[in-house]
Amino acid sequence: MNTSVPRPPRTDADALLRAELTALLPPPPVPDPTPDRNVALRHAVLRNALAAGDGTGARPAPARRSRPGLRLGLLVAPVAACAVVAGVAVLAPPEPSAGPPGGVRAGQPASPDAVRVLSGAALAAAAAPAPTVRPDGYVYVRSLVAYAAHDAAGGTAALPPARQREVWLSADGSRAGLLREPGAADTTLGARLPVYELDHRGATPRRTTAEGAPPSVTHPTHTYVAGLPTDPEALLRLVREQTRGTSGDPEQRAFTAIGTLLAETWAPPEVTAALYGAAARIPGVTVLPSAKDAAGREGVAVARTSRGEQTQWIFDRTTSAFLGERTVLTEATPAGPAGTVLGLSAVLAKAAASAPGELPKG
């Protein structure tokens, strides 16, 4: 009886054939992931890392206090999980939680979409060049601004055309700054006001100057902002502490203060990234799909509403750069119907300058 012997598999020949076919045929195209997919993958990695409990995390940096100086002034919840990637705080969106529709309950976190936008802004900020401002120099900020006002007859507030504004702010707060607007005289900022003191009754008044408030979140100098904590949670605690008030919405005060720091100061990249991380931890922060700044630049907005007014931060869709702010009525008030724009700004340039009135090089 003849028996058939099974043939051994031709693994070597098959492999050779596959190699020859691979060399003849082009590789199939593999599309790059979309920006949204990139962010989603990053968030998934962060959530897995945090769930593993590896103990890594952002360590709060101690706040360095600059020496007291004259205040130049500004013109104008479940917490999202955090991990550190290349020194940048990246936020993982929290799991959705039930809450009252149309309202913000106590402790309600920022929306996942808001966390996503602010995470992108933090990554973009961390990659930006660091400011190069000397302690005896000035921070130059050029912007467009428009603020609504009532006319003499009353009625709803009217928003005038946006006007250009240039400011020069002393880096350490020890010297006077400058505000310049077209059609108006230059305004000195932070000048020490002369006062007269009496040592005793009948004495000749002695001329001196009034000291301003020490640097803080609400009275920042460039030196002070450069020393802010780079851990988002520590930074938010500091902002809440220094914006504490007797009335109003404390979370809105914190959100507004962070927005002012973003628009009116030139913070180091790691501090700017932490500011976005802190904002993502404020309850009630949401996203608007579209908004325009004072320069007409359209982008996506992160917003928070309180007492019928909504504060919006507008970001470039492609670069995640901060463009400007809007303040809009969300309900009818004596200032106007819902949708009335009360304020508008656009940040055009930030740079270092040597003296007030001197334009930055380049």
Tab-separated table of C-alpha atoms in Angstrom:
chain	number	residue	atom	x	y	z
A	1	MET	CA	0.000	0.000	0.000
A	2	ASN	CA	1.360	3.285	-1.032
A	3	THR	CA	1.342	5.999	1.601
A	4	SER	CA	1.482	9.703	0.771
A	5	VAL	CA	3.954	11.812	2.638
A	6	PRO	CA	2.657	15.333	3.410
A	7	ARG	CA	4.657	18.096	1.792
A	8	PRO	CA	6.439	20.423	4.192
A	9	PRO	CA	5.195	24.008	4.149
A	10	ARG	CA	7.100	26.207	1.750
A	11	THR	CA	7.721	28.929	4.229
A	12	ASP	CA	10.957	30.108	2.665
A	13	ALA	CA	9.495	30.288	-0.841
A	14	ASP	CA	6.339	32.035	0.382
A	15	ALA	CA	8.363	34.595	2.257
A	16	LEU	CA	10.515	35.236	-0.801
A	17	LEU	CA	7.396	35.697	-2.962
A	18	ARG	CA	5.885	38.130	-0.477
A	19	ALA	CA	9.100	40.134	-0.366
A	20	GLU	CA	9.204	40.353	-4.184
A	21	LEU	CA	5.567	41.488	-4.324
A	22	THR	CA	6.191	44.082	-1.596
A	23	ALA	CA	9.078	45.526	-3.587
A	24	LEU	CA	6.914	45.785	-6.714
A	25	LEU	CA	3.794	47.276	-5.091
A	26	PRO	CA	3.770	50.688	-3.358
A	27	PRO	CA	2.878	50.682	0.366
A	28	PRO	CA	-0.749	51.545	1.120
A	29	PRO	CA	-1.288	55.148	2.213
A	30	VAL	CA	-1.661	55.684	5.948
A	31	PRO	CA	-3.429	58.979	6.691
A	32	ASP	CA	-2.141	61.123	9.559
A	33	PRO	CA	-4.511	61.336	12.532
A	34	THR	CA	-6.595	64.467	12.733
A	35	PRO	CA	-5.826	67.058	15.446
A	36	ASP	CA	-8.921	65.945	17.369
A	37	ARG	CA	-7.773	62.311	17.129
A	38	ASN	CA	-4.305	63.313	18.362
A	39	VAL	CA	-5.817	64.996	21.407
A	40	ALA	CA	-8.140	62.040	22.069
A	41	LEU	CA	-5.219	59.598	21.918
A	42	ARG	CA	-3.168	61.812	24.244
A	43	HIS	CA	-6.027	61.953	26.712
A	44	ALA	CA	-6.432	58.168	26.606
A	45	VAL	CA	-2.724	57.676	27.327
A	46	LEU	CA	-2.897	60.121	30.223
A	47	ARG	CA	-5.967	58.477	31.717
A	48	ASN	CA	-4.284	55.039	31.524
A	49	ALA	CA	-1.114	56.412	33.127
A	50	LEU	CA	-3.066	58.003	35.940
A	51	ALA	CA	-5.145	54.865	36.505
A	52	ALA	CA	-1.930	52.834	36.784
A	53	GLY	CA	-0.958	54.950	39.779
A	54	ASP	CA	2.678	55.368	38.828
A	55	GLY	CA	2.968	58.323	41.125
A	56	THR	CA	4.059	60.762	38.478
A	57	GLY	CA	2.518	64.179	38.403
A	58	ALA	CA	3.153	67.854	38.398
A	59	ARG	CA	4.936	69.139	41.464
A	60	PRO	CA	3.873	72.594	42.516
A	61	ALA	CA	6.578	75.145	41.994
A	62	PRO	CA	6.955	77.628	44.844
A	63	ALA	CA	5.791	81.102	43.991
A	64	ARG	CA	8.695	83.524	43.913
A	65	ARG	CA	7.785	86.924	45.212
A	66	SER	CA	9.369	89.890	43.540
A	67	ARG	CA	10.319	92.833	45.665
A	68	PRO	CA	7.422	95.173	46.433
A	69	GLY	CA	7.065	97.856	43.841
A	70	LEU	CA	4.584	100.222	42.318
A	71	ARG	CA	1.500	98.632	40.880
A	72	LEU	CA	1.145	99.494	37.227
A	73	GLY	CA	-2.287	98.018	36.996
A	74	LEU	CA	-4.198	96.246	34.274
A	75	LEU	CA	-6.013	98.324	31.739
A	76	VAL	CA	-8.914	97.562	30.629
A	77	ALA	CA	-15.559	70.567	41.312
A	78	PRO	CA	-14.321	67.407	40.165
A	79	VAL	CA	-10.983	68.470	38.801
A	80	ALA	CA	-9.752	67.279	35.422
A	81	ALA	CA	-6.959	64.758	35.765
A	82	CYS	CA	-3.515	66.120	35.004
A	83	ALA	CA	-0.235	64.569	33.911
A	84	VAL	CA	3.047	66.025	32.747
A	85	VAL	CA	4.229	65.485	29.181
A	86	ALA	CA	7.541	67.139	28.321
A	87	GLY	CA	7.027	69.583	31.157
A	88	VAL	CA	3.575	70.694	29.989
A	89	ALA	CA	0.375	70.204	31.942
A	90	VAL	CA	-2.057	68.321	29.687
A	91	LEU	CA	-5.597	67.808	30.886
A	92	ALA	CA	-7.684	64.685	30.525
A	93	PRO	CA	-11.403	65.380	30.127
A	94	PRO	CA	-13.449	64.237	33.116
A	95	GLU	CA	-16.172	61.683	32.743
A	96	PRO	CA	-19.550	63.378	32.137
A	97	SER	CA	-21.660	63.786	35.240
A	98	ALA	CA	-25.359	64.359	35.643
A	99	GLY	CA	-26.463	67.859	36.543
A	100	PRO	CA	-29.321	70.267	36.174
A	101	PRO	CA	-29.914	71.138	32.501
A	102	GLY	CA	-29.069	74.712	31.562
A	103	GLY	CA	-27.363	75.438	34.854
A	104	VAL	CA	-24.008	75.087	36.595
A	105	ARG	CA	-24.203	73.222	39.849
A	106	ALA	CA	-21.592	73.630	42.576
A	107	GLY	CA	-18.488	71.652	41.704
A	108	GLN	CA	-19.546	70.952	38.120
A	109	PRO	CA	-16.306	70.705	36.124
A	110	ALA	CA	-15.436	72.403	32.897
A	111	SER	CA	-16.919	70.653	29.884
A	112	PRO	CA	-14.751	68.042	28.111
A	113	ASP	CA	-14.709	70.243	25.005
A	114	ALA	CA	-13.427	73.183	27.060
A	115	VAL	CA	-10.713	70.986	28.581
A	116	ARG	CA	-9.723	69.853	25.071
A	117	VAL	CA	-9.408	73.424	23.779
A	118	LEU	CA	-7.495	74.582	26.845
A	119	SER	CA	-5.180	71.553	26.608
A	120	GLY	CA	-4.326	72.522	23.048
A	121	ALA	CA	-3.700	76.102	24.139
A	122	ALA	CA	-1.421	74.883	26.936
A	123	LEU	CA	0.633	72.769	24.521
A	124	ALA	CA	0.933	75.664	22.075
A	125	ALA	CA	1.932	78.070	24.863
A	126	ALA	CA	4.614	75.713	26.160
A	127	ALA	CA	6.201	75.602	22.693
A	128	ALA	CA	6.293	79.405	22.345
A	129	PRO	CA	9.545	81.344	22.795
A	130	ALA	CA	10.223	82.596	26.302
A	131	PRO	CA	10.039	86.358	26.910
A	132	THR	CA	13.361	88.158	27.000
A	133	VAL	CA	12.569	91.189	29.139
A	134	ARG	CA	15.281	92.755	31.288
A	135	PRO	CA	14.355	93.593	34.897
A	136	ASP	CA	14.866	97.277	34.096
A	137	GLY	CA	13.004	97.006	30.782
A	138	TYR	CA	9.385	97.165	29.679
A	139	VAL	CA	6.751	94.820	28.329
A	140	TYR	CA	5.061	96.215	25.223
A	141	VAL	CA	1.511	95.106	24.393
A	142	ARG	CA	-0.357	96.266	21.288
A	143	SER	CA	-4.051	95.471	21.000
A	144	LEU	CA	-7.411	96.541	19.656
A	145	VAL	CA	-10.143	97.300	22.187
A	146	ALA	CA	-13.754	98.466	22.204
A	147	TYR	CA	-16.039	98.938	25.208
A	148	ALA	CA	-19.758	99.686	25.088
A	149	ALA	CA	-21.073	102.819	26.757
A	150	HIS	CA	-24.379	104.641	27.211
A	151	ASP	CA	-24.966	107.952	25.500
A	152	ALA	CA	-26.270	110.996	27.362
A	153	ALA	CA	-29.877	110.068	26.542
A	154	GLY	CA	-29.520	106.612	28.095
A	155	GLY	CA	-30.836	103.532	26.339
A	156	THR	CA	-28.938	100.420	25.429
A	157	ALA	CA	-25.152	100.360	25.397
A	158	ALA	CA	-23.480	100.969	22.044
A	159	LEU	CA	-20.174	99.417	21.038
A	160	PRO	CA	-17.883	101.899	19.239
A	161	PRO	CA	-15.363	100.858	16.572
A	162	ALA	CA	-12.293	99.144	17.965
A	163	ARG	CA	-9.329	101.435	18.589
A	164	GLN	CA	-5.632	100.588	18.803
A	165	ARG	CA	-4.002	100.674	22.191
A	166	GLU	CA	-0.300	100.437	23.071
A	167	VAL	CA	1.033	100.027	26.589
A	168	TRP	CA	4.537	99.940	28.028
A	169	LEU	CA	4.658	98.299	31.471
A	170	SER	CA	7.732	98.327	33.701
A	171	ALA	CA	8.980	94.763	34.100
A	172	ASP	CA	9.615	95.022	37.842
A	173	GLY	CA	7.070	97.764	38.523
A	174	SER	CA	9.655	100.258	39.750
A	175	ARG	CA	9.148	102.784	36.953
A	176	ALA	CA	6.187	104.506	35.369
A	177	GLY	CA	4.644	103.013	32.245
A	178	LEU	CA	2.787	104.528	29.334
A	179	LEU	CA	-0.589	104.180	27.594
A	180	ARG	CA	-0.915	105.475	24.027
A	181	GLU	CA	-4.121	105.638	21.974
A	182	PRO	CA	-4.733	107.467	18.685
A	183	GLY	CA	-6.404	110.845	19.128
A	184	ALA	CA	-5.650	111.046	22.844
A	185	ALA	CA	-2.800	112.385	24.928
A	186	ASP	CA	-0.333	109.847	26.299
A	187	THR	CA	-1.212	108.642	29.785
A	188	THR	CA	1.416	107.843	32.384
A	189	LEU	CA	0.784	104.537	34.124
A	190	GLY	CA	1.802	103.722	37.655
A	191	ALA	CA	3.323	107.090	38.466
A	192	ARG	CA	3.806	107.649	42.190
A	193	LEU	CA	1.329	110.251	43.327
A	194	PRO	CA	2.747	113.167	45.333
A	195	VAL	CA	1.416	113.490	48.862
A	196	TYR	CA	2.273	115.842	51.734
A	197	GLU	CA	2.826	114.673	55.284
A	198	LEU	CA	2.833	116.589	58.544
A	199	ASP	CA	5.271	115.446	61.201
A	200	HIS	CA	3.337	117.402	63.824
A	201	ARG	CA	0.773	120.166	64.071
A	202	GLY	CA	2.158	123.417	62.728
A	203	ALA	CA	5.032	121.723	60.882
A	204	THR	CA	5.826	122.516	57.281
A	205	PRO	CA	4.241	119.911	54.971
A	206	ARG	CA	6.802	117.432	53.736
A	207	ARG	CA	6.458	116.194	50.164
A	208	THR	CA	6.600	112.444	49.599
A	209	THR	CA	4.960	109.883	47.353
A	210	ALA	CA	2.245	107.313	47.928
A	211	GLU	CA	3.328	103.704	47.654
A	212	GLY	CA	1.274	101.390	45.486
A	213	ALA	CA	0.016	97.932	46.317
A	214	PRO	CA	2.563	95.091	46.237
A	215	PRO	CA	2.574	92.867	43.150
A	216	SER	CA	-0.177	90.255	43.028
A	217	VAL	CA	-2.481	88.465	40.594
A	218	THR	CA	-4.665	91.579	40.418
A	219	HIS	CA	-1.686	93.997	40.489
A	220	PRO	CA	0.858	92.080	38.393
A	221	THR	CA	4.272	93.005	37.167
A	222	HIS	CA	6.240	90.983	34.637
A	223	THR	CA	8.641	89.881	37.369
A	224	TYR	CA	5.779	88.729	39.582
A	225	VAL	CA	4.011	86.834	36.785
A	226	ALA	CA	7.258	85.081	35.848
A	227	GLY	CA	7.374	83.652	39.380
A	228	LEU	CA	3.822	82.277	39.490
A	229	PRO	CA	3.367	78.545	40.213
A	230	THR	CA	3.589	76.305	37.171
A	231	ASP	CA	1.326	73.658	38.704
A	232	PRO	CA	-2.250	74.422	37.581
A	233	GLU	CA	-3.880	73.441	40.870
A	234	ALA	CA	-1.471	75.519	42.953
A	235	LEU	CA	-1.902	78.437	40.571
A	236	LEU	CA	-5.704	78.256	40.750
A	237	ARG	CA	-5.563	78.222	44.556
A	238	LEU	CA	-3.436	81.369	44.466
A	239	VAL	CA	-5.767	83.106	41.989
A	240	ARG	CA	-8.824	82.242	44.083
A	241	GLU	CA	-7.127	83.473	47.242
A	242	GLN	CA	-6.072	86.793	45.713
A	243	THR	CA	-9.435	87.445	44.025
A	244	ARG	CA	-11.504	86.630	47.096
A	245	GLY	CA	-14.359	89.111	47.557
A	246	THR	CA	-17.443	89.652	49.628
A	247	SER	CA	-19.998	89.327	46.835
A	248	GLY	CA	-20.385	88.034	43.312
A	249	ASP	CA	-19.314	84.762	41.757
A	250	PRO	CA	-15.856	83.751	43.047
A	251	GLU	CA	-15.300	81.356	40.147
A	252	GLN	CA	-16.075	84.122	37.656
A	253	ARG	CA	-13.603	86.415	39.421
A	254	ALA	CA	-10.930	83.745	39.044
A	255	PHE	CA	-11.798	83.157	35.370
A	256	THR	CA	-11.734	86.900	34.635
A	257	ALA	CA	-8.417	87.390	36.448
A	258	ILE	CA	-6.768	84.578	34.477
A	259	GLY	CA	-8.103	86.044	31.226
A	260	THR	CA	-6.645	89.438	32.105
A	261	LEU	CA	-3.254	87.884	32.818
A	262	LEU	CA	-3.364	86.129	29.440
A	263	ALA	CA	-4.241	89.328	27.591
A	264	GLU	CA	-2.283	91.977	29.492
A	265	THR	CA	0.946	90.272	30.562
A	266	TRP	CA	3.697	88.339	28.809
A	267	ALA	CA	4.228	85.284	30.969
A	268	PRO	CA	6.858	82.570	30.474
A	269	PRO	CA	5.627	79.560	28.469
A	270	GLU	CA	5.302	77.267	31.483
A	271	VAL	CA	3.274	79.870	33.406
A	272	THR	CA	0.959	80.504	30.448
A	273	ALA	CA	0.396	76.752	30.101
A	274	ALA	CA	-0.426	76.580	33.820
A	275	LEU	CA	-2.918	79.440	33.448
A	276	TYR	CA	-4.812	77.412	30.856
A	277	GLY	CA	-4.643	74.362	33.109
A	278	ALA	CA	-6.023	76.398	36.008
A	279	ALA	CA	-8.873	77.709	33.858
A	280	ALA	CA	-9.828	74.149	32.906
A	281	ARG	CA	-10.396	73.442	36.599
A	282	ILE	CA	-12.936	76.238	37.052
A	283	PRO	CA	-16.521	74.952	37.182
A	284	GLY	CA	-18.901	76.009	34.424
A	285	VAL	CA	-16.354	76.660	31.648
A	286	THR	CA	-17.799	75.716	28.257
A	287	VAL	CA	-17.003	76.046	24.537
A	288	LEU	CA	-18.537	78.188	21.800
A	289	PRO	CA	-17.958	76.812	18.289
A	290	SER	CA	-17.329	80.241	16.786
A	291	ALA	CA	-16.498	83.791	17.923
A	292	LYS	CA	-14.640	86.812	16.511
A	293	ASP	CA	-12.182	89.109	18.250
A	294	ALA	CA	-11.848	92.878	17.809
A	295	ALA	CA	-9.674	92.374	14.716
A	296	GLY	CA	-12.337	90.224	13.044
A	297	ARG	CA	-10.342	87.024	13.482
A	298	GLU	CA	-12.640	84.026	13.840
A	299	GLY	CA	-11.884	81.160	16.168
A	300	VAL	CA	-13.204	78.801	18.803
A	301	ALA	CA	-14.022	80.284	22.206
A	302	VAL	CA	-13.850	79.065	25.783
A	303	ALA	CA	-16.494	80.857	27.836
A	304	ARG	CA	-18.029	81.220	31.278
A	305	THR	CA	-21.349	82.858	32.149
A	306	SER	CA	-22.280	84.580	35.384
A	307	ARG	CA	-25.091	87.012	36.252
A	308	GLY	CA	-26.227	87.356	32.673
A	309	GLU	CA	-22.790	88.137	31.205
A	310	GLN	CA	-20.565	85.731	29.323
A	311	THR	CA	-16.792	86.166	29.144
A	312	GLN	CA	-15.247	84.524	26.076
A	313	TRP	CA	-11.612	83.749	25.307
A	314	ILE	CA	-11.047	83.294	21.575
A	315	PHE	CA	-8.377	80.934	20.202
A	316	ASP	CA	-6.992	80.363	16.720
A	317	ARG	CA	-8.345	77.060	15.405
A	318	THR	CA	-5.053	76.011	13.850
A	319	THR	CA	-2.368	77.255	16.254
A	320	SER	CA	-4.428	77.419	19.495
A	321	ALA	CA	-2.968	80.890	20.075
A	322	PHE	CA	-4.921	83.279	22.299
A	323	LEU	CA	-6.526	85.924	20.060
A	324	GLY	CA	-8.655	88.095	22.321
A	325	GLU	CA	-11.763	88.378	24.483
A	326	ARG	CA	-15.456	89.217	24.223
A	327	THR	CA	-18.051	90.042	26.871
A	328	VAL	CA	-21.635	89.365	25.768
A	329	LEU	CA	-25.013	89.640	27.497
A	330	THR	CA	-26.775	86.292	27.755
A	331	GLU	CA	-30.042	87.821	28.975
A	332	ALA	CA	-31.793	91.152	28.614
A	333	THR	CA	-30.611	93.898	30.994
A	334	PRO	CA	-30.822	97.716	31.028
A	335	ALA	CA	-27.617	97.632	28.952
A	336	GLY	CA	-29.383	95.842	26.096
A	337	PRO	CA	-30.985	92.613	24.898
A	338	ALA	CA	-29.344	89.213	24.998
A	339	GLY	CA	-26.498	89.067	22.508
A	340	THR	CA	-25.341	92.665	23.115
A	341	VAL	CA	-21.538	92.856	23.012
A	342	LEU	CA	-20.230	94.873	25.961
A	343	GLY	CA	-16.525	94.528	25.304
A	344	LEU	CA	-14.140	93.303	22.638
A	345	SER	CA	-10.376	92.976	22.365
A	346	ALA	CA	-7.662	91.497	20.163
A	347	VAL	CA	-4.044	90.957	21.166
A	348	LEU	CA	-1.820	91.923	18.240
A	349	ALA	CA	1.735	91.905	19.642
A	350	LYS	CA	3.769	91.378	22.804
A	351	ALA	CA	7.448	92.219	22.940
A	352	ALA	CA	10.242	93.700	25.042
A	353	ALA	CA	11.030	97.424	24.908
A	354	SER	CA	13.805	99.497	26.435
A	355	ALA	CA	11.787	102.580	27.390
A	356	PRO	CA	8.197	103.909	27.404
A	357	GLY	CA	7.157	105.066	23.958
A	358	GLU	CA	9.970	103.159	22.259
A	359	LEU	CA	8.800	100.520	19.804
A	360	PRO	CA	10.359	97.060	20.130
A	361	LYS	CA	13.080	96.198	17.664
A	362	GLY	CA	11.811	94.335	14.674
